[in-house]
mmCIF file of C-alpha atoms and ligand atoms in Angstrom:
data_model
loop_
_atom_site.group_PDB
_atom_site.id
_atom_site.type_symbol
_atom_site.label_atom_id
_atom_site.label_comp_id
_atom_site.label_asym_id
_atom_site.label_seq_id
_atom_site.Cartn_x
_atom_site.Cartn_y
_atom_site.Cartn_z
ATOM 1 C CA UNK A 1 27.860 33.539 91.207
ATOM 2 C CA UNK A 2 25.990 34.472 94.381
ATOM 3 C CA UNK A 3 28.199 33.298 97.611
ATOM 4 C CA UNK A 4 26.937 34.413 100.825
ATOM 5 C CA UNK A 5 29.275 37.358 102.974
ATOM 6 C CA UNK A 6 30.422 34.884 105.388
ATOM 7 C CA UNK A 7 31.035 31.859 103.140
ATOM 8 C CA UNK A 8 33.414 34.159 100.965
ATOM 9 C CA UNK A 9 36.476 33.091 102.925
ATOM 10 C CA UNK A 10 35.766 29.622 102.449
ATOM 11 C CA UNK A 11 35.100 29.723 98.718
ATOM 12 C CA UNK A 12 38.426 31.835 98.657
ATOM 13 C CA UNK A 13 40.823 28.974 100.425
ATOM 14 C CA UNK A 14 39.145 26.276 97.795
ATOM 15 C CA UNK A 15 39.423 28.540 94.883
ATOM 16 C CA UNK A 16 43.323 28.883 96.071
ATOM 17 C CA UNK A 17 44.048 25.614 96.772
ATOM 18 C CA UNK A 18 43.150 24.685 92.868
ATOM 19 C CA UNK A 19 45.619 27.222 92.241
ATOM 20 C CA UNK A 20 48.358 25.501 93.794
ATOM 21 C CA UNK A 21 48.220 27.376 97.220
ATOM 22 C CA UNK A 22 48.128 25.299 100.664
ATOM 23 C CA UNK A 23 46.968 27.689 102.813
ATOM 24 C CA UNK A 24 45.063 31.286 102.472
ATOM 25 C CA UNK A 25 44.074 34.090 105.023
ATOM 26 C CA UNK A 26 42.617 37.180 105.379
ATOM 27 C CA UNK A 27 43.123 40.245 107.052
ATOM 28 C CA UNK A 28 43.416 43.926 107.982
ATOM 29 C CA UNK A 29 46.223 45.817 106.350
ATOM 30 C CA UNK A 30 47.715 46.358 109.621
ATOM 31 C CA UNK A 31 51.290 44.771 110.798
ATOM 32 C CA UNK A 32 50.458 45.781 114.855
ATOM 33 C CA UNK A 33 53.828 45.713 116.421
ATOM 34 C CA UNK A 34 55.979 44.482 113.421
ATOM 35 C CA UNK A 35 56.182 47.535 112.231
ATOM 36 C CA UNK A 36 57.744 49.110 115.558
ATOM 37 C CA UNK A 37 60.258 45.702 115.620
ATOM 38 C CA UNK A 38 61.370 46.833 111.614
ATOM 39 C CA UNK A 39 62.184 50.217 112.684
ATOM 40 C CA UNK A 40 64.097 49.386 115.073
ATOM 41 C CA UNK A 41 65.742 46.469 113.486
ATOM 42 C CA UNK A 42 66.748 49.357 110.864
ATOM 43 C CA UNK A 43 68.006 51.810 113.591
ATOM 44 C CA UNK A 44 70.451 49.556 115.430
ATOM 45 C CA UNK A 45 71.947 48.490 111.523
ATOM 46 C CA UNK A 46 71.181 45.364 111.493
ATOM 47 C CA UNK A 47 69.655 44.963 108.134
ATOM 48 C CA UNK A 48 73.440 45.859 106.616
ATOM 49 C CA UNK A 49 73.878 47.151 103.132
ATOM 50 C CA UNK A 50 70.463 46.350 103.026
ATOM 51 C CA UNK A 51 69.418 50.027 102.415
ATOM 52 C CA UNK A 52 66.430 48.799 100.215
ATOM 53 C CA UNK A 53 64.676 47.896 103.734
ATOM 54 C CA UNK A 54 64.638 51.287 104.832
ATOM 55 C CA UNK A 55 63.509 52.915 101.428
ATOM 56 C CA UNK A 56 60.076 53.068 101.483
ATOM 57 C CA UNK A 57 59.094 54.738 104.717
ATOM 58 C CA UNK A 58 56.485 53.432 106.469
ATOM 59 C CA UNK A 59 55.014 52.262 103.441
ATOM 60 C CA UNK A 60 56.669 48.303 104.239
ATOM 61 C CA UNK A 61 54.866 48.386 107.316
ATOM 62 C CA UNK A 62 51.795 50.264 106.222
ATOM 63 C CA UNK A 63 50.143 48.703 103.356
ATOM 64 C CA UNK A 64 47.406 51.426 102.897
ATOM 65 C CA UNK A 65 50.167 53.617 102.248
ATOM 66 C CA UNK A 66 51.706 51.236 100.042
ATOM 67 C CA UNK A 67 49.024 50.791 97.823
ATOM 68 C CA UNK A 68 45.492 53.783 99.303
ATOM 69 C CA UNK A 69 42.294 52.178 99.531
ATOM 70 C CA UNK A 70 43.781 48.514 100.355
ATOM 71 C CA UNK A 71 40.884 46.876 102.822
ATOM 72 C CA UNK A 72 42.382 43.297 103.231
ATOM 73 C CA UNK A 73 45.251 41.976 102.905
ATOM 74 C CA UNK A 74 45.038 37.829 101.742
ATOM 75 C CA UNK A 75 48.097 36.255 102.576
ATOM 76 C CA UNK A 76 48.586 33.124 100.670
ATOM 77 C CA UNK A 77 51.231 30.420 101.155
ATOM 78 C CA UNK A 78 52.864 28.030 98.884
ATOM 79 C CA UNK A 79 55.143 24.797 100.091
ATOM 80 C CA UNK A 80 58.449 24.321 98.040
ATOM 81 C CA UNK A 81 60.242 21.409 98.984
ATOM 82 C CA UNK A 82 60.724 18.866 96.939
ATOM 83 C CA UNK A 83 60.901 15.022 96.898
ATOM 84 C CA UNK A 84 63.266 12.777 97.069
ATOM 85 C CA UNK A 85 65.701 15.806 98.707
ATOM 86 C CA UNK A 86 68.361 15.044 101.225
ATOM 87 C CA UNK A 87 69.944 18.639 102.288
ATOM 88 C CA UNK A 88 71.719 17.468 105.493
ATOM 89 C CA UNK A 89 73.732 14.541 103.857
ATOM 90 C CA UNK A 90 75.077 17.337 101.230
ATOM 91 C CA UNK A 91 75.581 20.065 104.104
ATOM 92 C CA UNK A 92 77.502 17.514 105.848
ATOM 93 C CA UNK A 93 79.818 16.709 102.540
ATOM 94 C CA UNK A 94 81.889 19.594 102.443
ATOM 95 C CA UNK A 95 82.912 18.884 99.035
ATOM 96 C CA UNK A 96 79.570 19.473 98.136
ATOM 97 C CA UNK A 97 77.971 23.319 97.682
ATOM 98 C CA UNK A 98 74.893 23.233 99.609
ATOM 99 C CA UNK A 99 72.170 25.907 98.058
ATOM 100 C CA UNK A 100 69.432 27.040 99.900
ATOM 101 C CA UNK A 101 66.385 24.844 98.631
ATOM 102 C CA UNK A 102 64.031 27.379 97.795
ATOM 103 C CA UNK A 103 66.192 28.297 94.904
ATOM 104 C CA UNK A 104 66.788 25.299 93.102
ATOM 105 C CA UNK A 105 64.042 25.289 90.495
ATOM 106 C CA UNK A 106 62.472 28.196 88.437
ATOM 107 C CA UNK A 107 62.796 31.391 90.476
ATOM 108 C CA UNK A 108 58.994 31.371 92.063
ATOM 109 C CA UNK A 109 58.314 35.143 91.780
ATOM 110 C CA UNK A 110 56.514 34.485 88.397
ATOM 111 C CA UNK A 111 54.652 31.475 89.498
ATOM 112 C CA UNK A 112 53.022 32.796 92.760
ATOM 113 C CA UNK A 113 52.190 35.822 91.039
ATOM 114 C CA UNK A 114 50.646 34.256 88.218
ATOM 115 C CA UNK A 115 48.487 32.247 90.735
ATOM 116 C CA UNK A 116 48.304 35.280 92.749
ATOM 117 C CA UNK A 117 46.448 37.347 90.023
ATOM 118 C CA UNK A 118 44.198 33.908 88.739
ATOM 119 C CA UNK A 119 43.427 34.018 92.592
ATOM 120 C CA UNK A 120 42.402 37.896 92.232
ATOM 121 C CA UNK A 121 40.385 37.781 89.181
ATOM 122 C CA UNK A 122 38.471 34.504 90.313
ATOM 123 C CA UNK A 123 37.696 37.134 93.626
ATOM 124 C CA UNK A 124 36.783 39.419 90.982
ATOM 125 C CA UNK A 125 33.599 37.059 90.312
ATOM 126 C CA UNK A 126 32.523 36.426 93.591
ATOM 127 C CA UNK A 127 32.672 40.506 94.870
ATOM 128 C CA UNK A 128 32.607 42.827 91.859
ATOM 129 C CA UNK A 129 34.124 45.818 91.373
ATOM 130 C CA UNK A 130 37.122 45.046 93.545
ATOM 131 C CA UNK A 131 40.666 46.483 92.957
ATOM 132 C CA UNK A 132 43.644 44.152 93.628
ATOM 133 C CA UNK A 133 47.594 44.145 93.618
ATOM 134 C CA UNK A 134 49.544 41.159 93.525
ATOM 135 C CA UNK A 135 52.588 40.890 95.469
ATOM 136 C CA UNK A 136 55.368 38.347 96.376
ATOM 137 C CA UNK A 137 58.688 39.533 97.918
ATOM 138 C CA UNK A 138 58.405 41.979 94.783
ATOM 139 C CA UNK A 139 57.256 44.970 96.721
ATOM 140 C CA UNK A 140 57.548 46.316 100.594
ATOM 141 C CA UNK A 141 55.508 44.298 102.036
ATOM 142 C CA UNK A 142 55.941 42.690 106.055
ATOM 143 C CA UNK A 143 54.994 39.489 104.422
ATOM 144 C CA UNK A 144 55.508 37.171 107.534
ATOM 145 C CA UNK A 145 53.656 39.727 109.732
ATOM 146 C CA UNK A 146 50.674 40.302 107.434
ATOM 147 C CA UNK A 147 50.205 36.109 107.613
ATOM 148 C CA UNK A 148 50.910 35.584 111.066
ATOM 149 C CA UNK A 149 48.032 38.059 111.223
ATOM 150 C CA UNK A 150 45.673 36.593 108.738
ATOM 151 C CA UNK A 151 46.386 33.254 110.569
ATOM 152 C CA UNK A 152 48.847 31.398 108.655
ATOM 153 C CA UNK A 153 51.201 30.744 111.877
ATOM 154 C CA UNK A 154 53.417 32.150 113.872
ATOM 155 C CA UNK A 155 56.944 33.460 113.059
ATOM 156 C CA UNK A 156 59.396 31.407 115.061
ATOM 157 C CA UNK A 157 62.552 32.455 116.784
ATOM 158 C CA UNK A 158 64.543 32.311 113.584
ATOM 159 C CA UNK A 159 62.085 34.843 112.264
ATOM 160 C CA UNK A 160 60.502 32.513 109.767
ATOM 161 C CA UNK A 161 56.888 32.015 109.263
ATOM 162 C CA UNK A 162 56.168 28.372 110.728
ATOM 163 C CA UNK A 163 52.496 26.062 110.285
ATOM 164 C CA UNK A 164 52.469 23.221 112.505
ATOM 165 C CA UNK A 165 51.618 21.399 110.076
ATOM 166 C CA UNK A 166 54.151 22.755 107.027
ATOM 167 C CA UNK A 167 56.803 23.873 108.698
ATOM 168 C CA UNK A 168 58.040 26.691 107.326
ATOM 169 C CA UNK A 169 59.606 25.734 103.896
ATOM 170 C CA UNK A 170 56.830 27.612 101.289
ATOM 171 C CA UNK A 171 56.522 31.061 99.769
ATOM 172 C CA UNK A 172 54.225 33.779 101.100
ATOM 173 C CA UNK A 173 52.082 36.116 98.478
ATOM 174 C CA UNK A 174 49.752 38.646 98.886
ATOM 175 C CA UNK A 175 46.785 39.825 97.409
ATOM 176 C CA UNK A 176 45.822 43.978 98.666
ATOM 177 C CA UNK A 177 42.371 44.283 97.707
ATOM 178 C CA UNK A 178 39.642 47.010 98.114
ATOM 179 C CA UNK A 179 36.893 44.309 98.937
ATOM 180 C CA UNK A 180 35.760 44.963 102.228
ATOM 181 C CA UNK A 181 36.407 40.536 102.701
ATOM 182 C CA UNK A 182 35.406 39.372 106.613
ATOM 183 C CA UNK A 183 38.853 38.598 108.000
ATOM 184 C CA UNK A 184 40.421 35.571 109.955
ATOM 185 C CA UNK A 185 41.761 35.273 113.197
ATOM 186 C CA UNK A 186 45.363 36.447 113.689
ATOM 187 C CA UNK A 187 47.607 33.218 114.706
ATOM 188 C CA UNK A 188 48.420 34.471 118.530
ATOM 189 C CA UNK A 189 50.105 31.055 119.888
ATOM 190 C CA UNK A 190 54.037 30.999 119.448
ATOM 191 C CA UNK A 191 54.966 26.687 119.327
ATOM 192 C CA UNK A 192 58.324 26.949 119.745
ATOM 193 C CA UNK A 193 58.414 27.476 123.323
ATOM 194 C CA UNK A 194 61.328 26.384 125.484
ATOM 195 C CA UNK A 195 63.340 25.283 122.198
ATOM 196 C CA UNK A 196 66.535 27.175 120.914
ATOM 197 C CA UNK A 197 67.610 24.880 118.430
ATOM 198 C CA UNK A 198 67.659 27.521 115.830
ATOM 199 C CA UNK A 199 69.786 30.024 117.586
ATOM 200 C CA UNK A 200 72.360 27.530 118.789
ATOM 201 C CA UNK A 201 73.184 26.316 115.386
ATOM 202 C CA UNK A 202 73.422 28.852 113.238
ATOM 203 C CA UNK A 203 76.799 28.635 112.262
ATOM 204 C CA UNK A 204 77.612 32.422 112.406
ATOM 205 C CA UNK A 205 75.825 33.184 115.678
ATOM 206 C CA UNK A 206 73.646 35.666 113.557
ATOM 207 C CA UNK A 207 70.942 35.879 115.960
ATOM 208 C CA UNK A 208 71.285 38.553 118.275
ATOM 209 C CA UNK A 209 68.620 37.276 120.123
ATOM 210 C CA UNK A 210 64.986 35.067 119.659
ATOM 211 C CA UNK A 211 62.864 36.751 116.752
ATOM 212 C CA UNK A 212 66.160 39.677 116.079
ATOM 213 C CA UNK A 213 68.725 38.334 113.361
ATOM 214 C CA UNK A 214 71.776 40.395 112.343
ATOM 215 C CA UNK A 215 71.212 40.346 108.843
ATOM 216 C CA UNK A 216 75.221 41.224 108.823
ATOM 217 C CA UNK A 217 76.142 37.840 109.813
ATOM 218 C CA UNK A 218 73.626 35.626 108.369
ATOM 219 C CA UNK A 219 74.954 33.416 105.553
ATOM 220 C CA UNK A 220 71.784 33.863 103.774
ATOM 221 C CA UNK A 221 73.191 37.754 103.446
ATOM 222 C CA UNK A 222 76.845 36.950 103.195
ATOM 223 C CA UNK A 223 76.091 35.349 99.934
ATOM 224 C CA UNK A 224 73.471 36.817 98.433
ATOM 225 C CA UNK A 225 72.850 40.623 99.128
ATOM 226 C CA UNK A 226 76.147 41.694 99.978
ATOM 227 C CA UNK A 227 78.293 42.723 96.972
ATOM 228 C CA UNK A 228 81.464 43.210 97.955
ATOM 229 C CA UNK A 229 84.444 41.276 100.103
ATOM 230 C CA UNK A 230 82.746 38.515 102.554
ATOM 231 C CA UNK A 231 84.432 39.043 105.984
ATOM 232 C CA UNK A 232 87.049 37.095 106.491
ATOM 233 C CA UNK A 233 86.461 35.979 110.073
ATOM 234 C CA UNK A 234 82.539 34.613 109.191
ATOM 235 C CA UNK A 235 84.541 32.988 105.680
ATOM 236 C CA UNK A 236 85.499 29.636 108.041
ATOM 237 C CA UNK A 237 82.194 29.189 109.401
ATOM 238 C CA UNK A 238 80.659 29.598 106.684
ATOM 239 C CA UNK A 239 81.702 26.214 105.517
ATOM 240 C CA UNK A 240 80.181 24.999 101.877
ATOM 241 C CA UNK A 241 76.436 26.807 101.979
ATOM 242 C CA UNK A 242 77.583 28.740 98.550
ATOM 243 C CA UNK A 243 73.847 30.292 98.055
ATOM 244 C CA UNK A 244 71.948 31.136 101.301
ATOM 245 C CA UNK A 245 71.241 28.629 104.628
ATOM 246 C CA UNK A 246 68.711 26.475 105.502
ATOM 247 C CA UNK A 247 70.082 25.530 109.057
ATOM 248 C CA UNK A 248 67.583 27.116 111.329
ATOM 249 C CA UNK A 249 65.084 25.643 109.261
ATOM 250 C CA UNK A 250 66.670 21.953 109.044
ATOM 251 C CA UNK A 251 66.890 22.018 112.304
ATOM 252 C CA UNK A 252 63.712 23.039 113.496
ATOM 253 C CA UNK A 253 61.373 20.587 114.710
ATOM 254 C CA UNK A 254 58.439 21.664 113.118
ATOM 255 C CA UNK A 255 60.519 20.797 109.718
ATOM 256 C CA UNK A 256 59.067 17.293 110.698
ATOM 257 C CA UNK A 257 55.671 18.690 109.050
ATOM 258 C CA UNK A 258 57.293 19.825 105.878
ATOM 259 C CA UNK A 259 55.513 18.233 103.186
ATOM 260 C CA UNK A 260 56.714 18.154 99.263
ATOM 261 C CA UNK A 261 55.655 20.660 96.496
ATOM 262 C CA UNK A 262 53.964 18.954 93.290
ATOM 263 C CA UNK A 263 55.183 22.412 91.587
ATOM 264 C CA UNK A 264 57.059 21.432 88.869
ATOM 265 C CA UNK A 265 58.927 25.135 88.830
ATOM 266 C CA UNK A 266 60.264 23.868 91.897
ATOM 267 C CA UNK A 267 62.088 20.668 90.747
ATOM 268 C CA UNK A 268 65.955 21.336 91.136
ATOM 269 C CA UNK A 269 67.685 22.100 88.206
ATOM 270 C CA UNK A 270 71.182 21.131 86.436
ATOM 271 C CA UNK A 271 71.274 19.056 89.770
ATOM 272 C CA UNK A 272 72.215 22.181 91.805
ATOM 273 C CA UNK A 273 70.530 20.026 94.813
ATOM 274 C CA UNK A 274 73.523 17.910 94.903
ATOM 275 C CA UNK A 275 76.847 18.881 92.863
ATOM 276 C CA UNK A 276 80.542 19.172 93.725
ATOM 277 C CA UNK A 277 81.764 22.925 94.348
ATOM 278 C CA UNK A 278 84.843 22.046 92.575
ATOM 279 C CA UNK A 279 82.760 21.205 89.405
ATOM 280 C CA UNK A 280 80.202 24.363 89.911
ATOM 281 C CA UNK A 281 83.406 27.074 90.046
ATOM 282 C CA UNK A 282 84.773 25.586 86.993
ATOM 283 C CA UNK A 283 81.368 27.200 85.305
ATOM 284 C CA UNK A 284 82.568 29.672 82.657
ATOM 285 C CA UNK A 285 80.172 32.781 82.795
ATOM 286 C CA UNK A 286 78.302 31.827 79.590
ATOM 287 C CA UNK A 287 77.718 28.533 81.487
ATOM 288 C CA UNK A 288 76.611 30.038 84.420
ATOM 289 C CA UNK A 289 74.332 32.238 82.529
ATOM 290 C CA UNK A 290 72.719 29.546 80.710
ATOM 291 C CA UNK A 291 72.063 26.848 83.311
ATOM 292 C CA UNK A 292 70.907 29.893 86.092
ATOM 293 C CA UNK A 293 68.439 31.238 83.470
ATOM 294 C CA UNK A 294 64.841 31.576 85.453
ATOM 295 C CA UNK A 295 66.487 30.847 88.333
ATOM 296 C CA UNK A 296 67.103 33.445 91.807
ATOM 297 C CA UNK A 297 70.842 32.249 91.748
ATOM 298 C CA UNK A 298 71.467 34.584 88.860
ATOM 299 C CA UNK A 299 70.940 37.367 91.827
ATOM 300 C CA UNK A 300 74.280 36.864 93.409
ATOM 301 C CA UNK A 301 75.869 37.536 89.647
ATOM 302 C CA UNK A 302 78.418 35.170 88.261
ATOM 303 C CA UNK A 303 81.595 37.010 90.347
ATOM 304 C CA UNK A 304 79.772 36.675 93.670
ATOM 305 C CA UNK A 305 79.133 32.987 92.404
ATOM 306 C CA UNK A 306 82.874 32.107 92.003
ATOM 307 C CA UNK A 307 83.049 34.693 95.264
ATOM 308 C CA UNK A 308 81.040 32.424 97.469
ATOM 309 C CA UNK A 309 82.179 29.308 96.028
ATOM 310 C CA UNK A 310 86.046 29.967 96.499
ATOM 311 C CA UNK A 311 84.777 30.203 100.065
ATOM 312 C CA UNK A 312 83.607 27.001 100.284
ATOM 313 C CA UNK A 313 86.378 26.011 98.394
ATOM 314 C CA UNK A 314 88.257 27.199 100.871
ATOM 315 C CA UNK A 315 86.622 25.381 103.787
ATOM 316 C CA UNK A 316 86.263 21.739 101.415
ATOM 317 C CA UNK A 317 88.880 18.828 102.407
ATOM 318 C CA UNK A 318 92.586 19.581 100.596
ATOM 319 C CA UNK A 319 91.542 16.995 97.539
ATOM 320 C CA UNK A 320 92.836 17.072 94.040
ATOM 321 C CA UNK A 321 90.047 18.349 92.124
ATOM 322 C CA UNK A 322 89.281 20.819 94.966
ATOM 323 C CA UNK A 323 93.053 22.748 95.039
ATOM 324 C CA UNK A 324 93.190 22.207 90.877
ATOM 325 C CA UNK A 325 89.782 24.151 90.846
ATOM 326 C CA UNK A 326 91.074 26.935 93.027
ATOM 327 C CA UNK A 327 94.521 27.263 91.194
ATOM 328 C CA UNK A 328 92.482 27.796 87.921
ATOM 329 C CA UNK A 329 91.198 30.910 88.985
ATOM 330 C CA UNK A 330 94.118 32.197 90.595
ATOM 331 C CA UNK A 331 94.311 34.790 87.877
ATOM 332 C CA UNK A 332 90.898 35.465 87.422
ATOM 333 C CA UNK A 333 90.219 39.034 86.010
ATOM 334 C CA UNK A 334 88.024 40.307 89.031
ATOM 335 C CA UNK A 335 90.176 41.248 92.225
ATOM 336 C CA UNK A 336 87.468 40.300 94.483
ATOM 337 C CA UNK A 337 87.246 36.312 92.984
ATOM 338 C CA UNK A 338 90.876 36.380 93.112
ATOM 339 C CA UNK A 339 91.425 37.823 96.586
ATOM 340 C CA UNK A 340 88.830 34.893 97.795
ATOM 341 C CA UNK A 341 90.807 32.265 95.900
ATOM 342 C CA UNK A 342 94.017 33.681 97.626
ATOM 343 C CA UNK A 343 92.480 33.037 101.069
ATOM 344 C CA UNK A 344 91.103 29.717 100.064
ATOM 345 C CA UNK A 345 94.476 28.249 98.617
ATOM 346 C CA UNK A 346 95.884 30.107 102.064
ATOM 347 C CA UNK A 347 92.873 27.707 104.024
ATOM 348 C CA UNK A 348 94.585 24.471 102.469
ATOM 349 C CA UNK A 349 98.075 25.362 102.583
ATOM 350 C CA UNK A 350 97.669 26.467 106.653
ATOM 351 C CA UNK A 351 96.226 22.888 106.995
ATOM 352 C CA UNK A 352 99.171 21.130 105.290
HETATM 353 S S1 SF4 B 401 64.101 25.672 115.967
HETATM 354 FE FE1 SF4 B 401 62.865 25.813 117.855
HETATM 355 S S2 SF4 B 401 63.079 27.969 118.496
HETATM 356 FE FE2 SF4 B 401 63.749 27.857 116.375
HETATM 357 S S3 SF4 B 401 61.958 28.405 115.174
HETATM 358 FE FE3 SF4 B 401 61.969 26.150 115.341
HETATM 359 S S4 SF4 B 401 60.739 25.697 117.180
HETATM 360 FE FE4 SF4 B 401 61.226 27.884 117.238
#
């Protein structure tokens, strides 16, 4: 098939959007100044026990050193919400464990990369001879600077990618090809202007300022990356997000534009969009390993699971089920699951 230089970018976005994708771009394999904002991100500590983020050298902020001979960079985005959803009414019941929505379904690595490398080879047709790699979040890759750059939007305040009219609820892929492709315009407007919403709320004032986070604090860290003992101060505001944080999405305006995912990967599964933390930290591990199969949560491991849910635990209303839940792993064989049950009962008890 014989598509003219200039319509290639065109044929590209409707090619992708058969693939499931709702946006596409294309550009340089350049981050500009992100790269300068990672490094030092990574020399005041910020990024935590993060060390990953500082293992590849400049090749996270450098894709032709990533991958030689890269010419573009397509940045592809895919929405994951999903419909009917209602995340505040189960943030607000604190019996509830709230998980961060783009983990409820089928982890989405697979998925977008699948689509990712249809997306390549379909390329493949239209400009022979290319070579591609597929990436998404699998590799270190500025993923959020490379679309803001090939046009995709702007990254907010809270650091997340945001479309006026998505939001910023999808996945981000990339595609680092050797065909020389023409490239888009770089998004340069920033639409959040006077607002602050994102900062105020956070509940554990991890924003050290707009656009800097202190990965340290965030609750999206806290319960995912770090490994050991969550500090105890952040434990009470922490209150019953058990598997990341949504709030300085939720509450950003542009959230309005979210629009559901037809993906069926993405549907939530075993109802982890809406169950009781008492019932989830009664889970035995083969339990959890069956009903987390496919699914990002199994990241955290099933002792940071009971970890992070004694904390919410721990911050839940002194009910029944809640304080039985807790006393049954009192005893629990890990130290670190029982030293969080410890301060949980100690949450109730100080309340009584
Ligand atoms: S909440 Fe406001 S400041 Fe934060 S990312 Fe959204 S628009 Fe920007």
């Amino acid at each position: 098939m014989t598509v003219p230089f200039e319509q290639l970018p065109e044929k590209i976005r409707e090619i992708a959007a058969e693939l499931g994708f709702q946006a596409v771009g294309i550009t340089l394999p350049e981050t500009g100044v992100h790269g300068e904002y990672l490094q030092k991100w990574l020399a005041e500590g910020l990024h935590g026990e993060m060390a990953y983020m500082a293992d590849h050298g400049d090749k996270r902020y450098t894709p032709t050193s990533l991958i030689p001979g890269t010419l573009r960079v397509i940045s592809a985005r895919m929405d994951y919400l999903t419909a009917p959803d209602s995340p505040a009414e189960v943030l607000n019941d604190r019996e509830k464990a709230y998980i961060a929505r783009y983990t409820l379904g089928r982890d989405y690595h697979k998925l977008i990369r699948k689509r990712l490398v249809q997306l390549a080879k379909a390329i493949d047709e239209l400009v022979q001879g290319h070579d591609y790699r597929a990436f998404t979040d699998s590799a270190p890759v500025l993923e959020r600077a490379l679309a803001q750059r090939a046009g995709l939007g702007w990254i907010g305040k809270n650091t997340m990618m945001i479309n006026r009219q998505a939001g910023s609820f999808f996945f981000l892929g990339e595609i680092f090809t050797t065909a020389p492709l023409p490239i888009d315009t770089p998004y340069e407007k920033d639409h959040c202007g006077r607002c602050s919403a994102c900062l105020d709320l956070c509940p554990t004032n991890a924003f050290v300022g707009p656009h800097k986070l202190d990965a340290r604090r965030c609750i999206s860290y806290l319960t995912i990356e770090l490994k050991g003992a969550i500090p105890e101060e952040l434990r009470p505001l922490m209150g019953n997000r058990v598997f990341g944080c949504d709030d300085c999405q939720l509450v950003c305006p542009w959230n309005r534009f979210s629009k559901p995912s037809g993906e069926q990967d993405f549907q939530p599964r075993h109802s982890l969009d809406n169950s009781q933390l008492a019932s989830l930290f009664l889970w035995s591990e083969e339990e959890f390993l069956a009903r987390t199969e496919g699914s990002a949560i199994r990241r955290t491991g099933y002792e940071g699971w009971l970890r992070n849910l004694a904390v919410g635990l721990g911050n839940a209303p002194s009910t029944i089920p809640v304080i039985e839940a807790l006393k049954a792993r009192q005893d629990h064989p890990s130290a670190l699951v029982r030293e969080h049950v410890a301060w949980a009962l100690a949450q109730h008890r100080g309340r009584s």
